[in-house]
JSON list of C-alpha atoms in Angstrom, two decimals:
[
{"chain": "A", "resi": 104, "resn": "UNK", "atom": "CA", "xyz": [-67.54, 25.38, 25.46]},
{"chain": "A", "resi": 105, "resn": "UNK", "atom": "CA", "xyz": [-64.43, 25.01, 27.01]},
{"chain": "A", "resi": 106, "resn": "UNK", "atom": "CA", "xyz": [-59.09, 22.81, 26.36]},
{"chain": "A", "resi": 107, "resn": "UNK", "atom": "CA", "xyz": [-55.33, 21.35, 26.21]},
{"chain": "A", "resi": 108, "resn": "UNK", "atom": "CA", "xyz": [-51.44, 21.91, 27.68]},
{"chain": "A", "resi": 109, "resn": "UNK", "atom": "CA", "xyz": [-49.36, 22.35, 24.61]},
{"chain": "A", "resi": 110, "resn": "UNK", "atom": "CA", "xyz": [-52.41, 22.95, 22.66]},
{"chain": "A", "resi": 111, "resn": "UNK", "atom": "CA", "xyz": [-54.66, 23.38, 25.65]},
{"chain": "A", "resi": 112, "resn": "UNK", "atom": "CA", "xyz": [-55.11, 21.65, 28.96]},
{"chain": "A", "resi": 113, "resn": "UNK", "atom": "CA", "xyz": [-52.09, 19.54, 29.36]},
{"chain": "A", "resi": 114, "resn": "UNK", "atom": "CA", "xyz": [-49.52, 17.87, 31.47]},
{"chain": "A", "resi": 115, "resn": "UNK", "atom": "CA", "xyz": [-47.92, 21.16, 32.53]},
{"chain": "A", "resi": 116, "resn": "UNK", "atom": "CA", "xyz": [-51.12, 23.01, 33.44]},
{"chain": "A", "resi": 117, "resn": "UNK", "atom": "CA", "xyz": [-50.32, 23.02, 37.15]},
{"chain": "A", "resi": 118, "resn": "UNK", "atom": "CA", "xyz": [-46.76, 24.33, 36.78]},
{"chain": "A", "resi": 119, "resn": "UNK", "atom": "CA", "xyz": [-46.99, 26.38, 33.56]},
{"chain": "A", "resi": 120, "resn": "UNK", "atom": "CA", "xyz": [-45.96, 30.05, 33.42]},
{"chain": "A", "resi": 121, "resn": "UNK", "atom": "CA", "xyz": [-48.66, 32.53, 34.57]},
{"chain": "A", "resi": 122, "resn": "UNK", "atom": "CA", "xyz": [-48.71, 34.24, 31.15]},
{"chain": "A", "resi": 123, "resn": "UNK", "atom": "CA", "xyz": [-49.29, 30.96, 29.25]},
{"chain": "A", "resi": 124, "resn": "UNK", "atom": "CA", "xyz": [-52.79, 30.50, 27.82]},
{"chain": "A", "resi": 125, "resn": "UNK", "atom": "CA", "xyz": [-54.70, 27.52, 29.22]},
{"chain": "A", "resi": 126, "resn": "UNK", "atom": "CA", "xyz": [-58.11, 27.51, 27.47]},
{"chain": "A", "resi": 127, "resn": "UNK", "atom": "CA", "xyz": [-61.29, 25.93, 28.74]},
{"chain": "A", "resi": 128, "resn": "UNK", "atom": "CA", "xyz": [-62.64, 25.73, 25.17]},
{"chain": "A", "resi": 129, "resn": "UNK", "atom": "CA", "xyz": [-63.27, 23.99, 22.84]},
{"chain": "A", "resi": 130, "resn": "UNK", "atom": "CA", "xyz": [-65.08, 21.33, 24.88]},
{"chain": "A", "resi": 131, "resn": "UNK", "atom": "CA", "xyz": [-68.43, 21.59, 26.67]},
{"chain": "A", "resi": 132, "resn": "UNK", "atom": "CA", "xyz": [-66.51, 20.58, 29.79]},
{"chain": "A", "resi": 133, "resn": "UNK", "atom": "CA", "xyz": [-63.97, 22.64, 31.71]},
{"chain": "A", "resi": 134, "resn": "UNK", "atom": "CA", "xyz": [-60.76, 21.68, 33.50]},
{"chain": "A", "resi": 135, "resn": "UNK", "atom": "CA", "xyz": [-59.90, 22.08, 37.17]},
{"chain": "A", "resi": 136, "resn": "UNK", "atom": "CA", "xyz": [-57.17, 24.69, 36.64]},
{"chain": "A", "resi": 137, "resn": "UNK", "atom": "CA", "xyz": [-57.43, 28.49, 36.76]},
{"chain": "A", "resi": 138, "resn": "UNK", "atom": "CA", "xyz": [-55.88, 31.61, 35.28]},
{"chain": "A", "resi": 139, "resn": "UNK", "atom": "CA", "xyz": [-52.94, 32.73, 37.44]},
{"chain": "A", "resi": 140, "resn": "UNK", "atom": "CA", "xyz": [-53.79, 35.24, 40.17]},
{"chain": "A", "resi": 141, "resn": "UNK", "atom": "CA", "xyz": [-53.92, 38.77, 38.78]},
{"chain": "A", "resi": 142, "resn": "UNK", "atom": "CA", "xyz": [-53.91, 37.63, 35.13]},
{"chain": "A", "resi": 143, "resn": "UNK", "atom": "CA", "xyz": [-56.73, 37.75, 32.56]},
{"chain": "A", "resi": 144, "resn": "UNK", "atom": "CA", "xyz": [-57.51, 35.50, 29.63]},
{"chain": "A", "resi": 145, "resn": "UNK", "atom": "CA", "xyz": [-59.99, 35.94, 26.76]},
{"chain": "A", "resi": 146, "resn": "UNK", "atom": "CA", "xyz": [-61.52, 33.03, 24.88]},
{"chain": "A", "resi": 147, "resn": "UNK", "atom": "CA", "xyz": [-63.63, 33.64, 21.79]},
{"chain": "A", "resi": 148, "resn": "UNK", "atom": "CA", "xyz": [-65.00, 31.42, 19.07]},
{"chain": "A", "resi": 149, "resn": "UNK", "atom": "CA", "xyz": [-67.30, 31.29, 16.07]},
{"chain": "A", "resi": 150, "resn": "UNK", "atom": "CA", "xyz": [-69.60, 28.32, 15.55]},
{"chain": "A", "resi": 151, "resn": "UNK", "atom": "CA", "xyz": [-72.24, 27.19, 13.07]},
{"chain": "A", "resi": 152, "resn": "UNK", "atom": "CA", "xyz": [-74.73, 24.47, 13.96]},
{"chain": "A", "resi": 153, "resn": "UNK", "atom": "CA", "xyz": [-77.99, 22.80, 13.15]},
{"chain": "A", "resi": 154, "resn": "UNK", "atom": "CA", "xyz": [-79.91, 19.55, 13.11]},
{"chain": "A", "resi": 155, "resn": "UNK", "atom": "CA", "xyz": [-80.57, 19.45, 9.35]},
{"chain": "A", "resi": 156, "resn": "UNK", "atom": "CA", "xyz": [-77.94, 21.98, 8.20]},
{"chain": "A", "resi": 157, "resn": "UNK", "atom": "CA", "xyz": [-75.06, 23.88, 9.79]},
{"chain": "A", "resi": 158, "resn": "UNK", "atom": "CA", "xyz": [-76.60, 27.05, 8.35]},
{"chain": "A", "resi": 159, "resn": "UNK", "atom": "CA", "xyz": [-79.45, 26.97, 10.87]},
{"chain": "A", "resi": 160, "resn": "UNK", "atom": "CA", "xyz": [-77.62, 28.95, 13.59]},
{"chain": "A", "resi": 161, "resn": "UNK", "atom": "CA", "xyz": [-74.43, 30.95, 14.14]},
{"chain": "A", "resi": 162, "resn": "UNK", "atom": "CA", "xyz": [-72.86, 32.35, 17.32]},
{"chain": "A", "resi": 163, "resn": "UNK", "atom": "CA", "xyz": [-69.86, 34.33, 18.51]},
{"chain": "A", "resi": 164, "resn": "UNK", "atom": "CA", "xyz": [-69.09, 33.18, 22.07]},
{"chain": "A", "resi": 165, "resn": "UNK", "atom": "CA", "xyz": [-66.71, 34.79, 24.54]},
{"chain": "A", "resi": 166, "resn": "UNK", "atom": "CA", "xyz": [-65.33, 33.85, 27.93]},
{"chain": "A", "resi": 167, "resn": "UNK", "atom": "CA", "xyz": [-63.35, 36.51, 29.83]},
{"chain": "A", "resi": 168, "resn": "UNK", "atom": "CA", "xyz": [-61.56, 34.92, 32.80]},
{"chain": "A", "resi": 169, "resn": "UNK", "atom": "CA", "xyz": [-59.67, 36.58, 35.66]},
{"chain": "A", "resi": 170, "resn": "UNK", "atom": "CA", "xyz": [-57.55, 34.85, 38.30]},
{"chain": "A", "resi": 171, "resn": "UNK", "atom": "CA", "xyz": [-58.66, 36.20, 41.68]},
{"chain": "A", "resi": 172, "resn": "UNK", "atom": "CA", "xyz": [-56.25, 34.03, 43.68]},
{"chain": "A", "resi": 173, "resn": "UNK", "atom": "CA", "xyz": [-54.40, 30.76, 43.26]},
{"chain": "A", "resi": 174, "resn": "UNK", "atom": "CA", "xyz": [-57.62, 28.88, 43.98]},
{"chain": "A", "resi": 175, "resn": "UNK", "atom": "CA", "xyz": [-60.34, 31.20, 42.62]},
{"chain": "A", "resi": 176, "resn": "UNK", "atom": "CA", "xyz": [-61.22, 32.25, 39.07]},
{"chain": "A", "resi": 177, "resn": "UNK", "atom": "CA", "xyz": [-64.10, 34.52, 37.99]},
{"chain": "A", "resi": 178, "resn": "UNK", "atom": "CA", "xyz": [-65.47, 34.76, 34.45]},
{"chain": "A", "resi": 179, "resn": "UNK", "atom": "CA", "xyz": [-67.95, 36.63, 32.29]},
{"chain": "A", "resi": 180, "resn": "UNK", "atom": "CA", "xyz": [-69.19, 34.46, 29.42]},
{"chain": "A", "resi": 181, "resn": "UNK", "atom": "CA", "xyz": [-71.85, 34.05, 26.77]},
{"chain": "A", "resi": 182, "resn": "UNK", "atom": "CA", "xyz": [-72.76, 34.69, 23.14]},
{"chain": "A", "resi": 183, "resn": "UNK", "atom": "CA", "xyz": [-72.15, 38.31, 22.15]},
{"chain": "A", "resi": 184, "resn": "UNK", "atom": "CA", "xyz": [-74.00, 37.53, 18.94]},
{"chain": "A", "resi": 185, "resn": "UNK", "atom": "CA", "xyz": [-76.40, 34.71, 18.04]},
{"chain": "A", "resi": 186, "resn": "UNK", "atom": "CA", "xyz": [-78.28, 34.20, 14.78]},
{"chain": "A", "resi": 187, "resn": "UNK", "atom": "CA", "xyz": [-81.30, 31.90, 14.84]},
{"chain": "A", "resi": 188, "resn": "UNK", "atom": "CA", "xyz": [-84.20, 31.40, 12.42]},
{"chain": "A", "resi": 189, "resn": "UNK", "atom": "CA", "xyz": [-86.19, 34.22, 14.05]},
{"chain": "A", "resi": 190, "resn": "UNK", "atom": "CA", "xyz": [-83.40, 36.80, 14.07]},
{"chain": "A", "resi": 191, "resn": "UNK", "atom": "CA", "xyz": [-80.09, 37.72, 15.63]},
{"chain": "A", "resi": 192, "resn": "UNK", "atom": "CA", "xyz": [-78.63, 39.62, 18.56]},
{"chain": "A", "resi": 193, "resn": "UNK", "atom": "CA", "xyz": [-76.92, 39.18, 21.90]},
{"chain": "A", "resi": 194, "resn": "UNK", "atom": "CA", "xyz": [-77.64, 35.96, 23.80]},
{"chain": "A", "resi": 195, "resn": "UNK", "atom": "CA", "xyz": [-77.93, 35.26, 27.51]},
{"chain": "A", "resi": 196, "resn": "UNK", "atom": "CA", "xyz": [-74.71, 36.41, 29.21]},
{"chain": "A", "resi": 197, "resn": "UNK", "atom": "CA", "xyz": [-73.52, 34.87, 32.46]},
{"chain": "A", "resi": 198, "resn": "UNK", "atom": "CA", "xyz": [-70.94, 34.79, 35.23]},
{"chain": "A", "resi": 199, "resn": "UNK", "atom": "CA", "xyz": [-68.96, 31.85, 36.59]},
{"chain": "A", "resi": 200, "resn": "UNK", "atom": "CA", "xyz": [-66.96, 31.27, 39.75]},
{"chain": "A", "resi": 201, "resn": "UNK", "atom": "CA", "xyz": [-64.43, 28.43, 39.86]},
{"chain": "A", "resi": 202, "resn": "UNK", "atom": "CA", "xyz": [-63.05, 27.18, 43.18]},
{"chain": "A", "resi": 203, "resn": "UNK", "atom": "CA", "xyz": [-60.17, 24.77, 42.67]},
{"chain": "A", "resi": 204, "resn": "UNK", "atom": "CA", "xyz": [-57.56, 22.74, 44.54]},
{"chain": "A", "resi": 205, "resn": "UNK", "atom": "CA", "xyz": [-54.63, 20.49, 43.61]},
{"chain": "A", "resi": 206, "resn": "UNK", "atom": "CA", "xyz": [-55.00, 16.94, 44.91]},
{"chain": "A", "resi": 207, "resn": "UNK", "atom": "CA", "xyz": [-51.52, 15.89, 43.83]},
{"chain": "A", "resi": 208, "resn": "UNK", "atom": "CA", "xyz": [-48.90, 16.89, 41.29]},
{"chain": "A", "resi": 209, "resn": "UNK", "atom": "CA", "xyz": [-50.96, 15.22, 38.59]},
{"chain": "A", "resi": 210, "resn": "UNK", "atom": "CA", "xyz": [-54.57, 15.76, 39.68]},
{"chain": "A", "resi": 211, "resn": "UNK", "atom": "CA", "xyz": [-56.86, 18.65, 40.60]},
{"chain": "A", "resi": 212, "resn": "UNK", "atom": "CA", "xyz": [-60.51, 19.19, 41.47]},
{"chain": "A", "resi": 213, "resn": "UNK", "atom": "CA", "xyz": [-62.84, 22.16, 41.10]},
{"chain": "A", "resi": 214, "resn": "UNK", "atom": "CA", "xyz": [-66.39, 23.32, 41.70]},
{"chain": "A", "resi": 215, "resn": "UNK", "atom": "CA", "xyz": [-67.80, 25.71, 39.08]},
{"chain": "A", "resi": 216, "resn": "UNK", "atom": "CA", "xyz": [-70.98, 27.68, 39.79]},
{"chain": "A", "resi": 217, "resn": "UNK", "atom": "CA", "xyz": [-72.65, 29.64, 36.98]},
{"chain": "A", "resi": 218, "resn": "UNK", "atom": "CA", "xyz": [-75.54, 32.06, 36.55]},
{"chain": "A", "resi": 219, "resn": "UNK", "atom": "CA", "xyz": [-76.93, 33.30, 33.24]},
{"chain": "A", "resi": 220, "resn": "UNK", "atom": "CA", "xyz": [-79.23, 36.29, 32.84]},
{"chain": "A", "resi": 221, "resn": "UNK", "atom": "CA", "xyz": [-82.02, 37.00, 30.30]},
{"chain": "A", "resi": 222, "resn": "UNK", "atom": "CA", "xyz": [-80.06, 39.46, 28.15]},
{"chain": "A", "resi": 223, "resn": "UNK", "atom": "CA", "xyz": [-81.13, 37.65, 24.94]},
{"chain": "A", "resi": 224, "resn": "UNK", "atom": "CA", "xyz": [-84.57, 37.87, 23.36]},
{"chain": "A", "resi": 225, "resn": "UNK", "atom": "CA", "xyz": [-86.61, 34.78, 24.23]},
{"chain": "A", "resi": 226, "resn": "UNK", "atom": "CA", "xyz": [-89.18, 35.74, 21.56]},
{"chain": "A", "resi": 227, "resn": "UNK", "atom": "CA", "xyz": [-86.49, 35.40, 18.87]},
{"chain": "A", "resi": 228, "resn": "UNK", "atom": "CA", "xyz": [-85.03, 32.24, 20.37]},
{"chain": "A", "resi": 229, "resn": "UNK", "atom": "CA", "xyz": [-81.87, 33.97, 21.59]},
{"chain": "A", "resi": 230, "resn": "UNK", "atom": "CA", "xyz": [-82.33, 33.38, 25.32]},
{"chain": "A", "resi": 231, "resn": "UNK", "atom": "CA", "xyz": [-84.15, 31.47, 28.02]},
{"chain": "A", "resi": 232, "resn": "UNK", "atom": "CA", "xyz": [-86.25, 34.43, 29.17]},
{"chain": "A", "resi": 233, "resn": "UNK", "atom": "CA", "xyz": [-85.20, 33.95, 32.79]},
{"chain": "A", "resi": 234, "resn": "UNK", "atom": "CA", "xyz": [-82.13, 33.68, 35.00]},
{"chain": "A", "resi": 235, "resn": "UNK", "atom": "CA", "xyz": [-80.68, 30.18, 35.24]},
{"chain": "A", "resi": 236, "resn": "UNK", "atom": "CA", "xyz": [-78.05, 28.58, 37.43]},
{"chain": "A", "resi": 237, "resn": "UNK", "atom": "CA", "xyz": [-75.65, 25.66, 37.25]},
{"chain": "A", "resi": 238, "resn": "UNK", "atom": "CA", "xyz": [-73.12, 23.80, 39.37]},
{"chain": "A", "resi": 239, "resn": "UNK", "atom": "CA", "xyz": [-70.49, 21.42, 38.00]},
{"chain": "A", "resi": 240, "resn": "UNK", "atom": "CA", "xyz": [-67.93, 19.27, 39.81]},
{"chain": "A", "resi": 241, "resn": "UNK", "atom": "CA", "xyz": [-64.66, 18.79, 37.90]},
{"chain": "A", "resi": 242, "resn": "UNK", "atom": "CA", "xyz": [-61.83, 16.28, 38.18]},
{"chain": "A", "resi": 243, "resn": "UNK", "atom": "CA", "xyz": [-58.71, 16.72, 36.04]},
{"chain": "A", "resi": 244, "resn": "UNK", "atom": "CA", "xyz": [-55.82, 14.27, 35.85]},
{"chain": "A", "resi": 245, "resn": "UNK", "atom": "CA", "xyz": [-52.51, 14.01, 34.00]},
{"chain": "A", "resi": 246, "resn": "UNK", "atom": "CA", "xyz": [-52.03, 10.38, 32.96]},
{"chain": "A", "resi": 247, "resn": "UNK", "atom": "CA", "xyz": [-49.10, 8.51, 31.37]},
{"chain": "A", "resi": 248, "resn": "UNK", "atom": "CA", "xyz": [-48.18, 9.23, 27.72]},
{"chain": "A", "resi": 249, "resn": "UNK", "atom": "CA", "xyz": [-48.97, 12.96, 28.23]},
{"chain": "A", "resi": 250, "resn": "UNK", "atom": "CA", "xyz": [-52.70, 12.22, 28.30]},
{"chain": "A", "resi": 251, "resn": "UNK", "atom": "CA", "xyz": [-54.91, 14.75, 30.07]},
{"chain": "A", "resi": 252, "resn": "UNK", "atom": "CA", "xyz": [-58.45, 13.78, 31.19]},
{"chain": "A", "resi": 253, "resn": "UNK", "atom": "CA", "xyz": [-61.33, 15.91, 32.50]},
{"chain": "A", "resi": 254, "resn": "UNK", "atom": "CA", "xyz": [-64.54, 14.57, 34.03]},
{"chain": "A", "resi": 255, "resn": "UNK", "atom": "CA", "xyz": [-67.48, 16.97, 34.62]},
{"chain": "A", "resi": 256, "resn": "UNK", "atom": "CA", "xyz": [-70.86, 16.34, 36.24]},
{"chain": "A", "resi": 257, "resn": "UNK", "atom": "CA", "xyz": [-73.60, 18.55, 37.67]},
{"chain": "A", "resi": 258, "resn": "UNK", "atom": "CA", "xyz": [-77.00, 20.21, 37.22]},
{"chain": "A", "resi": 259, "resn": "UNK", "atom": "CA", "xyz": [-77.62, 22.89, 34.59]},
{"chain": "A", "resi": 260, "resn": "UNK", "atom": "CA", "xyz": [-80.65, 25.05, 33.80]},
{"chain": "A", "resi": 261, "resn": "UNK", "atom": "CA", "xyz": [-81.57, 25.40, 37.48]},
{"chain": "A", "resi": 262, "resn": "UNK", "atom": "CA", "xyz": [-84.55, 27.74, 37.75]},
{"chain": "A", "resi": 263, "resn": "UNK", "atom": "CA", "xyz": [-86.54, 26.48, 34.75]},
{"chain": "A", "resi": 264, "resn": "UNK", "atom": "CA", "xyz": [-88.21, 23.47, 36.34]},
{"chain": "A", "resi": 265, "resn": "UNK", "atom": "CA", "xyz": [-86.36, 20.13, 36.48]},
{"chain": "A", "resi": 266, "resn": "UNK", "atom": "CA", "xyz": [-82.64, 20.79, 35.92]},
{"chain": "A", "resi": 267, "resn": "UNK", "atom": "CA", "xyz": [-80.64, 19.15, 33.15]},
{"chain": "A", "resi": 268, "resn": "UNK", "atom": "CA", "xyz": [-77.90, 16.86, 34.47]},
{"chain": "A", "resi": 269, "resn": "UNK", "atom": "CA", "xyz": [-74.68, 17.42, 32.53]},
{"chain": "A", "resi": 270, "resn": "UNK", "atom": "CA", "xyz": [-71.93, 14.81, 32.31]},
{"chain": "A", "resi": 271, "resn": "UNK", "atom": "CA", "xyz": [-68.80, 14.84, 30.17]},
{"chain": "A", "resi": 272, "resn": "UNK", "atom": "CA", "xyz": [-65.55, 12.97, 29.75]},
{"chain": "A", "resi": 273, "resn": "UNK", "atom": "CA", "xyz": [-62.82, 14.58, 27.66]},
{"chain": "A", "resi": 274, "resn": "UNK", "atom": "CA", "xyz": [-59.25, 13.58, 26.85]},
{"chain": "A", "resi": 275, "resn": "UNK", "atom": "CA", "xyz": [-56.45, 15.61, 25.31]},
{"chain": "A", "resi": 276, "resn": "UNK", "atom": "CA", "xyz": [-52.93, 14.90, 24.15]},
{"chain": "A", "resi": 277, "resn": "UNK", "atom": "CA", "xyz": [-50.25, 17.26, 22.80]},
{"chain": "A", "resi": 278, "resn": "UNK", "atom": "CA", "xyz": [-47.63, 16.60, 20.13]},
{"chain": "A", "resi": 279, "resn": "UNK", "atom": "CA", "xyz": [-45.28, 19.56, 20.22]},
{"chain": "A", "resi": 280, "resn": "UNK", "atom": "CA", "xyz": [-47.34, 22.66, 19.44]},
{"chain": "A", "resi": 281, "resn": "UNK", "atom": "CA", "xyz": [-50.26, 20.59, 18.16]},
{"chain": "A", "resi": 282, "resn": "UNK", "atom": "CA", "xyz": [-52.87, 18.88, 20.28]},
{"chain": "A", "resi": 283, "resn": "UNK", "atom": "CA", "xyz": [-55.94, 16.70, 19.85]},
{"chain": "A", "resi": 284, "resn": "UNK", "atom": "CA", "xyz": [-58.95, 16.71, 22.15]},
{"chain": "A", "resi": 285, "resn": "UNK", "atom": "CA", "xyz": [-61.93, 14.33, 22.19]},
{"chain": "A", "resi": 286, "resn": "UNK", "atom": "CA", "xyz": [-65.08, 14.52, 24.30]},
{"chain": "A", "resi": 287, "resn": "UNK", "atom": "CA", "xyz": [-68.30, 12.61, 24.94]},
{"chain": "A", "resi": 288, "resn": "UNK", "atom": "CA", "xyz": [-71.09, 14.67, 26.55]},
{"chain": "A", "resi": 289, "resn": "UNK", "atom": "CA", "xyz": [-74.68, 14.21, 27.69]},
{"chain": "A", "resi": 290, "resn": "UNK", "atom": "CA", "xyz": [-77.45, 16.54, 28.90]},
{"chain": "A", "resi": 291, "resn": "UNK", "atom": "CA", "xyz": [-80.54, 14.89, 30.37]},
{"chain": "A", "resi": 292, "resn": "UNK", "atom": "CA", "xyz": [-83.94, 16.43, 29.52]},
{"chain": "A", "resi": 293, "resn": "UNK", "atom": "CA", "xyz": [-85.11, 19.26, 31.79]},
{"chain": "A", "resi": 294, "resn": "UNK", "atom": "CA", "xyz": [-87.08, 22.46, 31.98]},
{"chain": "A", "resi": 295, "resn": "UNK", "atom": "CA", "xyz": [-84.48, 24.42, 29.99]},
{"chain": "A", "resi": 296, "resn": "UNK", "atom": "CA", "xyz": [-84.12, 21.94, 27.12]},
{"chain": "A", "resi": 297, "resn": "UNK", "atom": "CA", "xyz": [-84.40, 18.43, 25.77]},
{"chain": "A", "resi": 298, "resn": "UNK", "atom": "CA", "xyz": [-81.94, 15.54, 25.83]},
{"chain": "A", "resi": 299, "resn": "UNK", "atom": "CA", "xyz": [-78.63, 16.23, 24.05]},
{"chain": "A", "resi": 300, "resn": "UNK", "atom": "CA", "xyz": [-75.79, 13.82, 23.50]},
{"chain": "A", "resi": 301, "resn": "UNK", "atom": "CA", "xyz": [-72.79, 13.87, 21.21]},
{"chain": "A", "resi": 302, "resn": "UNK", "atom": "CA", "xyz": [-69.10, 13.53, 20.45]},
{"chain": "A", "resi": 303, "resn": "UNK", "atom": "CA", "xyz": [-66.63, 16.39, 19.96]},
{"chain": "A", "resi": 304, "resn": "UNK", "atom": "CA", "xyz": [-63.25, 16.37, 18.24]},
{"chain": "A", "resi": 305, "resn": "UNK", "atom": "CA", "xyz": [-60.86, 19.30, 17.81]},
{"chain": "A", "resi": 306, "resn": "UNK", "atom": "CA", "xyz": [-57.31, 20.14, 16.81]},
{"chain": "A", "resi": 307, "resn": "UNK", "atom": "CA", "xyz": [-55.55, 22.70, 18.98]},
{"chain": "A", "resi": 308, "resn": "UNK", "atom": "CA", "xyz": [-52.46, 24.73, 18.02]},
{"chain": "A", "resi": 309, "resn": "UNK", "atom": "CA", "xyz": [-50.29, 26.75, 20.41]},
{"chain": "A", "resi": 310, "resn": "UNK", "atom": "CA", "xyz": [-49.32, 29.67, 18.15]},
{"chain": "A", "resi": 311, "resn": "UNK", "atom": "CA", "xyz": [-47.30, 31.37, 20.91]},
{"chain": "A", "resi": 312, "resn": "UNK", "atom": "CA", "xyz": [-47.05, 30.86, 24.64]},
{"chain": "A", "resi": 313, "resn": "UNK", "atom": "CA", "xyz": [-49.91, 33.35, 25.10]},
{"chain": "A", "resi": 314, "resn": "UNK", "atom": "CA", "xyz": [-52.14, 32.36, 22.15]},
{"chain": "A", "resi": 315, "resn": "UNK", "atom": "CA", "xyz": [-53.90, 29.04, 21.46]},
{"chain": "A", "resi": 316, "resn": "UNK", "atom": "CA", "xyz": [-56.17, 28.39, 18.45]},
{"chain": "A", "resi": 317, "resn": "UNK", "atom": "CA", "xyz": [-58.64, 25.55, 17.96]},
{"chain": "A", "resi": 318, "resn": "UNK", "atom": "CA", "xyz": [-60.90, 24.11, 15.24]},
{"chain": "A", "resi": 319, "resn": "UNK", "atom": "CA", "xyz": [-63.23, 21.15, 15.23]},
{"chain": "A", "resi": 320, "resn": "UNK", "atom": "CA", "xyz": [-66.76, 19.90, 15.31]},
{"chain": "A", "resi": 321, "resn": "UNK", "atom": "CA", "xyz": [-69.54, 18.12, 17.18]},
{"chain": "A", "resi": 322, "resn": "UNK", "atom": "CA", "xyz": [-71.57, 15.19, 15.93]},
{"chain": "A", "resi": 323, "resn": "UNK", "atom": "CA", "xyz": [-74.91, 14.62, 17.64]},
{"chain": "A", "resi": 324, "resn": "UNK", "atom": "CA", "xyz": [-75.42, 10.98, 18.61]},
{"chain": "A", "resi": 325, "resn": "UNK", "atom": "CA", "xyz": [-79.06, 11.50, 19.61]},
{"chain": "A", "resi": 326, "resn": "UNK", "atom": "CA", "xyz": [-81.96, 12.94, 17.61]},
{"chain": "A", "resi": 327, "resn": "UNK", "atom": "CA", "xyz": [-82.40, 16.62, 18.45]},
{"chain": "A", "resi": 328, "resn": "UNK", "atom": "CA", "xyz": [-78.71, 17.24, 19.17]},
{"chain": "A", "resi": 329, "resn": "UNK", "atom": "CA", "xyz": [-77.33, 19.80, 16.67]},
{"chain": "A", "resi": 330, "resn": "UNK", "atom": "CA", "xyz": [-74.16, 19.08, 14.72]},
{"chain": "A", "resi": 331, "resn": "UNK", "atom": "CA", "xyz": [-71.60, 21.87, 14.96]},
{"chain": "A", "resi": 332, "resn": "UNK", "atom": "CA", "xyz": [-68.41, 23.24, 13.42]},
{"chain": "A", "resi": 333, "resn": "UNK", "atom": "CA", "xyz": [-66.26, 25.81, 15.23]},
{"chain": "A", "resi": 334, "resn": "UNK", "atom": "CA", "xyz": [-63.03, 27.79, 15.30]},
{"chain": "A", "resi": 335, "resn": "UNK", "atom": "CA", "xyz": [-61.66, 29.75, 18.23]},
{"chain": "A", "resi": 336, "resn": "UNK", "atom": "CA", "xyz": [-58.72, 31.45, 19.88]},
{"chain": "A", "resi": 337, "resn": "UNK", "atom": "CA", "xyz": [-57.64, 31.95, 23.49]},
{"chain": "A", "resi": 338, "resn": "UNK", "atom": "CA", "xyz": [-55.32, 34.82, 24.44]},
{"chain": "A", "resi": 339, "resn": "UNK", "atom": "CA", "xyz": [-53.63, 35.43, 27.76]},
{"chain": "A", "resi": 340, "resn": "UNK", "atom": "CA", "xyz": [-53.95, 39.22, 28.16]},
{"chain": "A", "resi": 341, "resn": "UNK", "atom": "CA", "xyz": [-51.30, 39.54, 30.85]},
{"chain": "A", "resi": 342, "resn": "UNK", "atom": "CA", "xyz": [-51.43, 40.88, 34.38]},
{"chain": "A", "resi": 343, "resn": "UNK", "atom": "CA", "xyz": [-54.37, 43.06, 35.45]},
{"chain": "A", "resi": 344, "resn": "UNK", "atom": "CA", "xyz": [-53.42, 43.50, 39.10]},
{"chain": "A", "resi": 345, "resn": "UNK", "atom": "CA", "xyz": [-51.00, 42.26, 41.75]}
]
């Protein structure tokens, strides 16, 4: 899951200070911006989810992002711990590469390629049991009234038969240090999973320039889509290299 400007992705994402946190969470979508070159950022969050009860599954997800250049970001992401009905343990970890460009002062585009690896036990329902790929096109825009919008679309679960086509539209708006983000998402059925569709809402708080916290939930709008509640924090860790 992936965010707002004063509480995540926001109107100043293009021009903000390099040490300011700019999370991709809490939405399923991502934005078209990147961590500043040489800087690192760590996102982590706890979530509970289920179709009949939120006690059905728990996960601790992380996303460690590094700015390679002004237009390239690399990331290591995935669930460091997942608990399902058949047991718990590490899930499928993955890597992501984001290539981005500014279209104008208020708009940016990106292409995000991902690969996940079978580090989680498929027998216990913690992983896919195979390597999977994904590719998502992203458009981000800063609109009037400090409204930020992200549109994502692309195939997921590549390598497990027919891919799942992912689409998402999210909007975020800050009020001082607080922010609100809303998202509608859809995954078509494919070899790696069934149809999923839902709505996400979250409150985001910029605790300091470097630290952003979020809390919210997901309501499935289609049978088989788990409901979810989550909390998370994103921390800009500072400069790693020059």
